[in-house]
mmCIF file of C-alpha atoms in Angstrom:
data_model
loop_
_atom_site.group_PDB
_atom_site.id
_atom_site.type_symbol
_atom_site.label_atom_id
_atom_site.label_comp_id
_atom_site.label_asym_id
_atom_site.label_seq_id
_atom_site.Cartn_x
_atom_site.Cartn_y
_atom_site.Cartn_z
ATOM 1 C CA MET A 1 0.113 -0.243 0.128
ATOM 2 C CA GLU A 2 1.480 3.364 -1.024
ATOM 3 C CA ASP A 3 1.306 6.327 1.235
ATOM 4 C CA PHE A 4 -1.235 9.035 0.677
ATOM 5 C CA LYS A 5 1.262 11.468 -0.939
ATOM 6 C CA ASN A 6 2.601 9.163 -3.569
ATOM 7 C CA ILE A 7 -0.835 8.235 -4.554
ATOM 8 C CA LYS A 8 -2.057 11.811 -4.759
ATOM 9 C CA GLU A 9 1.454 12.243 -7.049
ATOM 10 C CA ARG A 10 0.478 9.297 -9.238
ATOM 11 C CA LEU A 11 -3.196 10.059 -9.575
ATOM 12 C CA GLU A 12 -2.087 13.968 -10.493
ATOM 13 C CA ARG A 13 0.260 12.365 -13.355
ATOM 14 C CA GLU A 14 -2.376 9.937 -14.333
ATOM 15 C CA LEU A 15 -4.712 13.128 -14.601
ATOM 16 C CA SER A 16 -2.512 14.951 -16.413
ATOM 17 C CA PHE A 17 -1.849 12.051 -19.019
ATOM 18 C CA ARG A 18 -5.405 11.426 -19.332
ATOM 19 C CA ASP A 19 -6.880 14.856 -19.763
ATOM 20 C CA ASN A 20 -7.418 14.819 -23.413
ATOM 21 C CA SER A 21 -9.422 14.171 -26.271
ATOM 22 C CA PHE A 22 -7.613 10.999 -27.354
ATOM 23 C CA GLU A 23 -9.128 9.317 -24.136
ATOM 24 C CA LEU A 24 -12.129 9.320 -26.090
ATOM 25 C CA SER A 25 -12.185 7.695 -29.267
ATOM 26 C CA TYR A 26 -13.809 4.386 -30.689
ATOM 27 C CA ASP A 27 -10.340 2.950 -29.914
ATOM 28 C CA LYS A 28 -10.922 3.802 -26.384
ATOM 29 C CA PRO A 29 -15.121 4.146 -26.216
ATOM 30 C CA ASP A 30 -16.896 5.820 -23.479
ATOM 31 C CA PRO A 31 -20.234 7.142 -23.708
ATOM 32 C CA LEU A 32 -18.980 10.608 -23.130
ATOM 33 C CA MET A 33 -17.737 10.911 -26.446
ATOM 34 C CA VAL A 34 -21.591 10.482 -27.659
ATOM 35 C CA ALA A 35 -22.663 12.984 -25.129
ATOM 36 C CA LYS A 36 -20.083 15.704 -26.201
ATOM 37 C CA ARG A 37 -21.108 15.333 -29.806
ATOM 38 C CA TYR A 38 -24.631 16.529 -28.840
ATOM 39 C CA ASN A 39 -23.563 18.916 -25.812
ATOM 40 C CA ASP A 40 -27.183 18.622 -24.616
ATOM 41 C CA GLU A 41 -28.170 17.829 -20.722
ATOM 42 C CA TYR A 42 -31.073 15.731 -22.013
ATOM 43 C CA ILE A 43 -29.209 13.620 -24.497
ATOM 44 C CA ALA A 44 -25.910 13.274 -22.178
ATOM 45 C CA LEU A 45 -28.605 11.759 -19.806
ATOM 46 C CA ILE A 46 -29.525 9.001 -21.547
ATOM 47 C CA ALA A 47 -25.724 8.347 -22.711
ATOM 48 C CA ALA A 48 -25.347 8.110 -18.986
ATOM 49 C CA LEU A 49 -27.706 5.979 -17.986
ATOM 50 C CA PHE A 50 -27.227 3.272 -20.988
ATOM 51 C CA ALA A 51 -23.703 3.425 -19.646
ATOM 52 C CA TYR A 52 -23.650 -0.081 -18.300
ATOM 53 C CA GLY A 53 -21.968 -3.311 -19.956
ATOM 54 C CA ASN A 54 -19.341 -3.367 -22.439
ATOM 55 C CA ALA A 55 -18.172 -0.103 -23.674
ATOM 56 C CA LYS A 56 -17.885 -0.813 -27.466
ATOM 57 C CA LEU A 57 -21.588 -2.087 -27.289
ATOM 58 C CA ILE A 58 -22.711 1.102 -25.160
ATOM 59 C CA VAL A 59 -21.283 3.285 -27.640
ATOM 60 C CA LYS A 60 -22.277 1.365 -30.572
ATOM 61 C CA PHE A 61 -26.055 1.593 -29.316
ATOM 62 C CA LEU A 62 -25.984 5.059 -28.556
ATOM 63 C CA ASP A 63 -24.606 5.634 -32.366
ATOM 64 C CA SER A 64 -27.832 3.830 -33.514
ATOM 65 C CA LEU A 65 -30.312 6.141 -31.426
ATOM 66 C CA ASN A 66 -31.769 9.236 -33.330
ATOM 67 C CA PHE A 67 -31.701 11.591 -30.593
ATOM 68 C CA GLU A 68 -34.028 14.168 -32.710
ATOM 69 C CA LEU A 69 -36.956 11.934 -31.719
ATOM 70 C CA LEU A 70 -36.851 13.665 -28.509
ATOM 71 C CA ASN A 71 -38.173 16.903 -30.496
ATOM 72 C CA GLU A 72 -41.058 14.736 -32.288
ATOM 73 C CA SER A 73 -44.457 13.595 -31.300
ATOM 74 C CA GLU A 74 -44.799 10.801 -28.368
ATOM 75 C CA GLU A 75 -46.413 8.856 -31.681
ATOM 76 C CA LYS A 76 -43.291 9.174 -33.856
ATOM 77 C CA ILE A 77 -41.263 8.092 -30.817
ATOM 78 C CA LYS A 78 -43.395 4.572 -30.336
ATOM 79 C CA LYS A 79 -43.208 4.213 -34.174
ATOM 80 C CA GLU A 80 -39.541 4.649 -34.620
ATOM 81 C CA LEU A 81 -38.553 2.860 -31.450
ATOM 82 C CA ALA A 82 -40.686 -0.059 -32.011
ATOM 83 C CA SER A 83 -37.759 -2.403 -32.349
ATOM 84 C CA LYS A 84 -35.023 -0.934 -30.226
ATOM 85 C CA TYR A 85 -33.548 -2.609 -27.525
ATOM 86 C CA TYR A 86 -30.320 -2.883 -25.281
ATOM 87 C CA ARG A 87 -29.618 -5.504 -22.936
ATOM 88 C CA PHE A 88 -32.219 -5.201 -19.987
ATOM 89 C CA GLN A 89 -34.419 -2.689 -21.957
ATOM 90 C CA LYS A 90 -36.754 -3.987 -24.254
ATOM 91 C CA PRO A 91 -38.610 -2.147 -26.864
ATOM 92 C CA GLN A 92 -41.457 -0.938 -24.973
ATOM 93 C CA ASP A 93 -38.672 0.602 -22.190
ATOM 94 C CA VAL A 94 -36.540 2.419 -24.734
ATOM 95 C CA ILE A 95 -39.935 4.227 -26.140
ATOM 96 C CA ASP A 96 -40.749 5.110 -22.296
ATOM 97 C CA ILE A 97 -37.100 6.350 -21.701
ATOM 98 C CA PHE A 98 -37.882 8.622 -25.011
ATOM 99 C CA LEU A 99 -41.175 9.727 -24.145
ATOM 100 C CA THR A 100 -39.966 10.468 -20.627
ATOM 101 C CA ILE A 101 -36.770 12.675 -21.371
ATOM 102 C CA LYS A 102 -39.211 14.278 -23.928
ATOM 103 C CA ARG A 103 -41.420 15.107 -20.863
ATOM 104 C CA LEU A 104 -38.784 16.292 -18.725
ATOM 105 C CA LYS A 105 -37.284 18.740 -21.569
ATOM 106 C CA GLU A 106 -40.707 20.445 -21.674
ATOM 107 C CA PHE A 107 -40.869 20.617 -17.645
ATOM 108 C CA ASP A 108 -37.648 22.082 -16.878
ATOM 109 C CA SER A 109 -33.870 21.796 -17.279
ATOM 110 C CA ILE A 110 -32.146 19.173 -15.651
ATOM 111 C CA GLU A 111 -29.959 21.426 -13.621
ATOM 112 C CA ASN A 112 -32.589 23.366 -12.250
ATOM 113 C CA ILE A 113 -34.587 20.433 -10.839
ATOM 114 C CA VAL A 114 -31.270 19.296 -9.165
ATOM 115 C CA TYR A 115 -30.289 22.384 -8.201
ATOM 116 C CA SER A 116 -33.806 23.180 -6.801
ATOM 117 C CA ALA A 117 -33.112 20.573 -4.186
ATOM 118 C CA TYR A 118 -29.377 21.117 -3.908
ATOM 119 C CA LYS A 119 -29.127 24.296 -3.077
ATOM 120 C CA ASN A 120 -30.378 24.606 0.824
ATOM 121 C CA LYS A 121 -27.429 22.468 2.174
ATOM 122 C CA GLN A 122 -25.329 21.802 -0.725
ATOM 123 C CA ASN A 123 -26.003 18.205 -0.549
ATOM 124 C CA LEU A 124 -25.937 16.651 -4.230
ATOM 125 C CA LEU A 125 -27.984 13.331 -2.861
ATOM 126 C CA ASP A 126 -30.533 15.782 -2.245
ATOM 127 C CA GLY A 127 -30.436 16.737 -5.914
ATOM 128 C CA LEU A 128 -30.362 13.234 -7.253
ATOM 129 C CA TRP A 129 -33.514 12.412 -5.182
ATOM 130 C CA ASN A 130 -35.547 15.139 -6.751
ATOM 131 C CA LEU A 131 -34.266 14.340 -10.167
ATOM 132 C CA ILE A 132 -35.253 10.930 -9.582
ATOM 133 C CA ASP A 133 -38.609 11.819 -8.052
ATOM 134 C CA THR A 134 -39.253 14.149 -11.210
ATOM 135 C CA ILE A 135 -38.498 11.441 -13.725
ATOM 136 C CA ARG A 136 -40.805 9.176 -11.899
ATOM 137 C CA SER A 137 -43.553 11.422 -12.036
ATOM 138 C CA LEU A 138 -43.377 11.674 -15.756
ATOM 139 C CA ASN A 139 -43.817 8.035 -16.707
ATOM 140 C CA SER A 140 -45.644 5.304 -14.378
ATOM 141 C CA SER A 141 -43.869 2.473 -16.173
ATOM 142 C CA ASN A 142 -42.682 0.034 -13.573
ATOM 143 C CA SER A 143 -40.855 -2.700 -16.104
ATOM 144 C CA HIS A 144 -37.428 -3.815 -15.062
ATOM 145 C CA GLY A 145 -35.893 -2.501 -17.852
ATOM 146 C CA PHE A 146 -37.349 1.098 -16.895
ATOM 147 C CA ASN A 147 -36.398 0.692 -13.307
ATOM 148 C CA PHE A 148 -32.944 -0.395 -13.760
ATOM 149 C CA PHE A 149 -32.434 2.866 -16.276
ATOM 150 C CA PHE A 150 -33.945 5.421 -14.118
ATOM 151 C CA LEU A 151 -33.485 3.717 -10.639
ATOM 152 C CA LYS A 152 -35.292 4.338 -7.622
ATOM 153 C CA ARG A 153 -34.416 6.900 -4.545
ATOM 154 C CA ALA A 154 -32.876 4.862 -2.029
ATOM 155 C CA ASN A 155 -35.019 5.029 1.274
ATOM 156 C CA LYS A 156 -31.326 5.227 3.527
ATOM 157 C CA ILE A 157 -27.814 5.329 2.865
ATOM 158 C CA SER A 158 -26.886 1.921 4.028
ATOM 159 C CA GLY A 159 -27.594 -0.781 1.620
ATOM 160 C CA ALA A 160 -28.070 1.581 -1.292
ATOM 161 C CA GLY A 161 -26.528 1.050 -4.782
ATOM 162 C CA THR A 162 -23.685 3.511 -6.035
ATOM 163 C CA TYR A 163 -25.864 5.694 -8.411
ATOM 164 C CA LYS A 164 -22.575 5.550 -10.517
ATOM 165 C CA ARG A 165 -24.300 6.226 -13.788
ATOM 166 C CA TYR A 166 -25.925 9.320 -12.565
ATOM 167 C CA PHE A 167 -22.889 10.377 -10.515
ATOM 168 C CA MET A 168 -20.659 10.143 -13.467
ATOM 169 C CA TYR A 169 -23.616 12.265 -15.317
ATOM 170 C CA PHE A 170 -23.331 15.092 -12.867
ATOM 171 C CA ARG A 171 -19.559 14.836 -13.564
ATOM 172 C CA TRP A 172 -19.955 15.456 -17.225
ATOM 173 C CA MET A 173 -22.144 18.238 -16.511
ATOM 174 C CA VAL A 174 -20.598 20.176 -13.608
ATOM 175 C CA ARG A 175 -16.571 19.967 -14.249
ATOM 176 C CA LYS A 176 -14.877 21.540 -17.345
ATOM 177 C CA SER A 177 -11.705 19.973 -18.785
ATOM 178 C CA ASN A 178 -10.689 18.219 -21.730
ATOM 179 C CA LEU A 179 -13.095 15.339 -20.682
ATOM 180 C CA ASP A 180 -15.899 17.026 -19.244
ATOM 181 C CA MET A 181 -18.537 18.919 -20.634
ATOM 182 C CA GLY A 182 -19.366 21.718 -17.782
ATOM 183 C CA LEU A 183 -22.540 22.883 -19.204
ATOM 184 C CA TRP A 184 -23.876 23.453 -15.924
ATOM 185 C CA SER A 185 -23.004 26.530 -13.465
ATOM 186 C CA LYS A 186 -24.932 26.209 -10.670
ATOM 187 C CA ILE A 187 -23.489 23.016 -8.800
ATOM 188 C CA ASP A 188 -20.303 23.577 -7.112
ATOM 189 C CA LYS A 189 -17.719 20.700 -8.264
ATOM 190 C CA LYS A 190 -16.678 20.554 -4.781
ATOM 191 C CA ASP A 191 -20.119 18.935 -3.806
ATOM 192 C CA LEU A 192 -19.673 16.051 -6.532
ATOM 193 C CA ILE A 193 -19.755 12.294 -5.552
ATOM 194 C CA MET A 194 -17.893 9.699 -6.682
ATOM 195 C CA PRO A 195 -19.399 7.442 -9.584
ATOM 196 C CA LEU A 196 -17.979 4.038 -8.251
ATOM 197 C CA ASP A 197 -17.913 1.215 -10.703
ATOM 198 C CA THR A 198 -16.051 -2.123 -10.248
ATOM 199 C CA HIS A 199 -12.753 -0.937 -11.973
ATOM 200 C CA SER A 200 -12.550 2.517 -9.398
ATOM 201 C CA PHE A 201 -13.502 0.815 -6.346
ATOM 202 C CA ASN A 202 -11.070 -2.402 -7.137
ATOM 203 C CA VAL A 203 -8.354 0.050 -7.584
ATOM 204 C CA SER A 204 -9.020 2.411 -4.907
ATOM 205 C CA ARG A 205 -9.076 -0.663 -2.648
ATOM 206 C CA ARG A 206 -5.449 -1.913 -3.899
ATOM 207 C CA LEU A 207 -4.030 1.940 -3.494
ATOM 208 C CA GLY A 208 -5.672 2.303 0.239
ATOM 209 C CA LEU A 209 -8.225 5.015 -1.013
ATOM 210 C CA LEU A 210 -11.185 3.179 0.192
ATOM 211 C CA HIS A 211 -11.873 0.146 3.385
ATOM 212 C CA ARG A 212 -15.269 -0.563 2.635
ATOM 213 C CA LYS A 213 -15.858 -3.854 1.362
ATOM 214 C CA SER A 214 -19.153 -3.295 -0.395
ATOM 215 C CA CYS A 215 -19.514 -1.755 -3.871
ATOM 216 C CA ASP A 216 -22.355 0.659 -2.477
ATOM 217 C CA LEU A 217 -23.519 4.245 -1.858
ATOM 218 C CA LYS A 218 -21.410 4.363 1.764
ATOM 219 C CA ALA A 219 -18.297 3.385 -0.235
ATOM 220 C CA ALA A 220 -18.732 6.217 -3.157
ATOM 221 C CA LEU A 221 -19.565 8.436 -0.196
ATOM 222 C CA GLU A 222 -16.129 7.248 1.714
ATOM 223 C CA LEU A 223 -14.029 7.587 -1.084
ATOM 224 C CA THR A 224 -15.281 10.787 -2.055
ATOM 225 C CA SER A 225 -14.227 12.247 1.435
ATOM 226 C CA THR A 226 -10.798 10.787 1.069
ATOM 227 C CA LEU A 227 -10.263 12.421 -1.978
ATOM 228 C CA LYS A 228 -10.966 15.660 -0.758
ATOM 229 C CA GLU A 229 -8.224 15.410 1.210
ATOM 230 C CA PHE A 230 -6.388 15.651 -1.905
ATOM 231 C CA ASP A 231 -8.436 18.268 -3.648
ATOM 232 C CA PRO A 232 -10.978 19.950 -1.455
ATOM 233 C CA SER A 233 -12.293 21.794 -4.410
ATOM 234 C CA ASP A 234 -12.520 19.330 -6.964
ATOM 235 C CA PRO A 235 -12.216 15.613 -5.415
ATOM 236 C CA ILE A 236 -13.884 13.600 -8.475
ATOM 237 C CA LYS A 237 -11.168 15.317 -11.174
ATOM 238 C CA TYR A 238 -9.457 11.921 -10.126
ATOM 239 C CA ASP A 239 -12.316 9.746 -11.472
ATOM 240 C CA PHE A 240 -11.152 9.157 -15.022
ATOM 241 C CA ALA A 241 -7.801 8.250 -13.845
ATOM 242 C CA LEU A 242 -9.011 6.048 -11.044
ATOM 243 C CA TYR A 243 -11.267 4.182 -13.741
ATOM 244 C CA ARG A 244 -8.616 4.069 -16.518
ATOM 245 C CA LEU A 245 -6.076 2.696 -13.917
ATOM 246 C CA GLY A 246 -8.585 -0.260 -13.048
ATOM 247 C CA GLN A 247 -9.691 -0.872 -16.594
ATOM 248 C CA GLU A 248 -6.335 -1.062 -18.086
ATOM 249 C CA LYS A 249 -5.305 -3.295 -15.182
ATOM 250 C CA LEU A 250 -2.523 -0.871 -14.268
ATOM 251 C CA ALA A 251 -3.026 -0.703 -10.468
#
């Protein structure tokens, strides 16, 4: 186990190396490359929430979607997506996802929805719960594919999942870098929460940054707290470096 000073220096080097557009390509596929193509918070949310499974297959599926449908009638959405599916999402789920995001566009900006609940305590979890509640109010679907995609709010932190795809989306929206999009201005990057997945969880434990043995929301909050010791103003800047270190088995 390395000491914290060495770990920080290593992560800073990795961050400097990774913070460029070459990290987002068809050779190194990532859903963020699709999101950046459109520079739109609603399309980016779809890209982030479909980000599970094999990265190449995620990007291939996202490339196949016609996001202009979000500006079309609900009837056209139902017709055009009648045969689209991806892993846990059957065609009806993909239709419901597009219908929901279309209704979300007509309701308010995602940033406003998150900020309205975040602003009182600067707690991004409050913002996340409000976003999920708002999404749920726009579509009553309760299928497995729909629930897996949008998730439900956790009743308590203990035992909750990592909400990795949402926190990754918030990173894209809030941080401005060669990787992240920085489309939002109301949320402070110091309040972001680590988008914890298997790669970043395992490498963080190996490096001694994380002691919790379960890959869950508590672990995401613990790692976020640890990374604040490295940079309290921007702790999640290390996310992509940790992810690549784990994914490419470099640590």
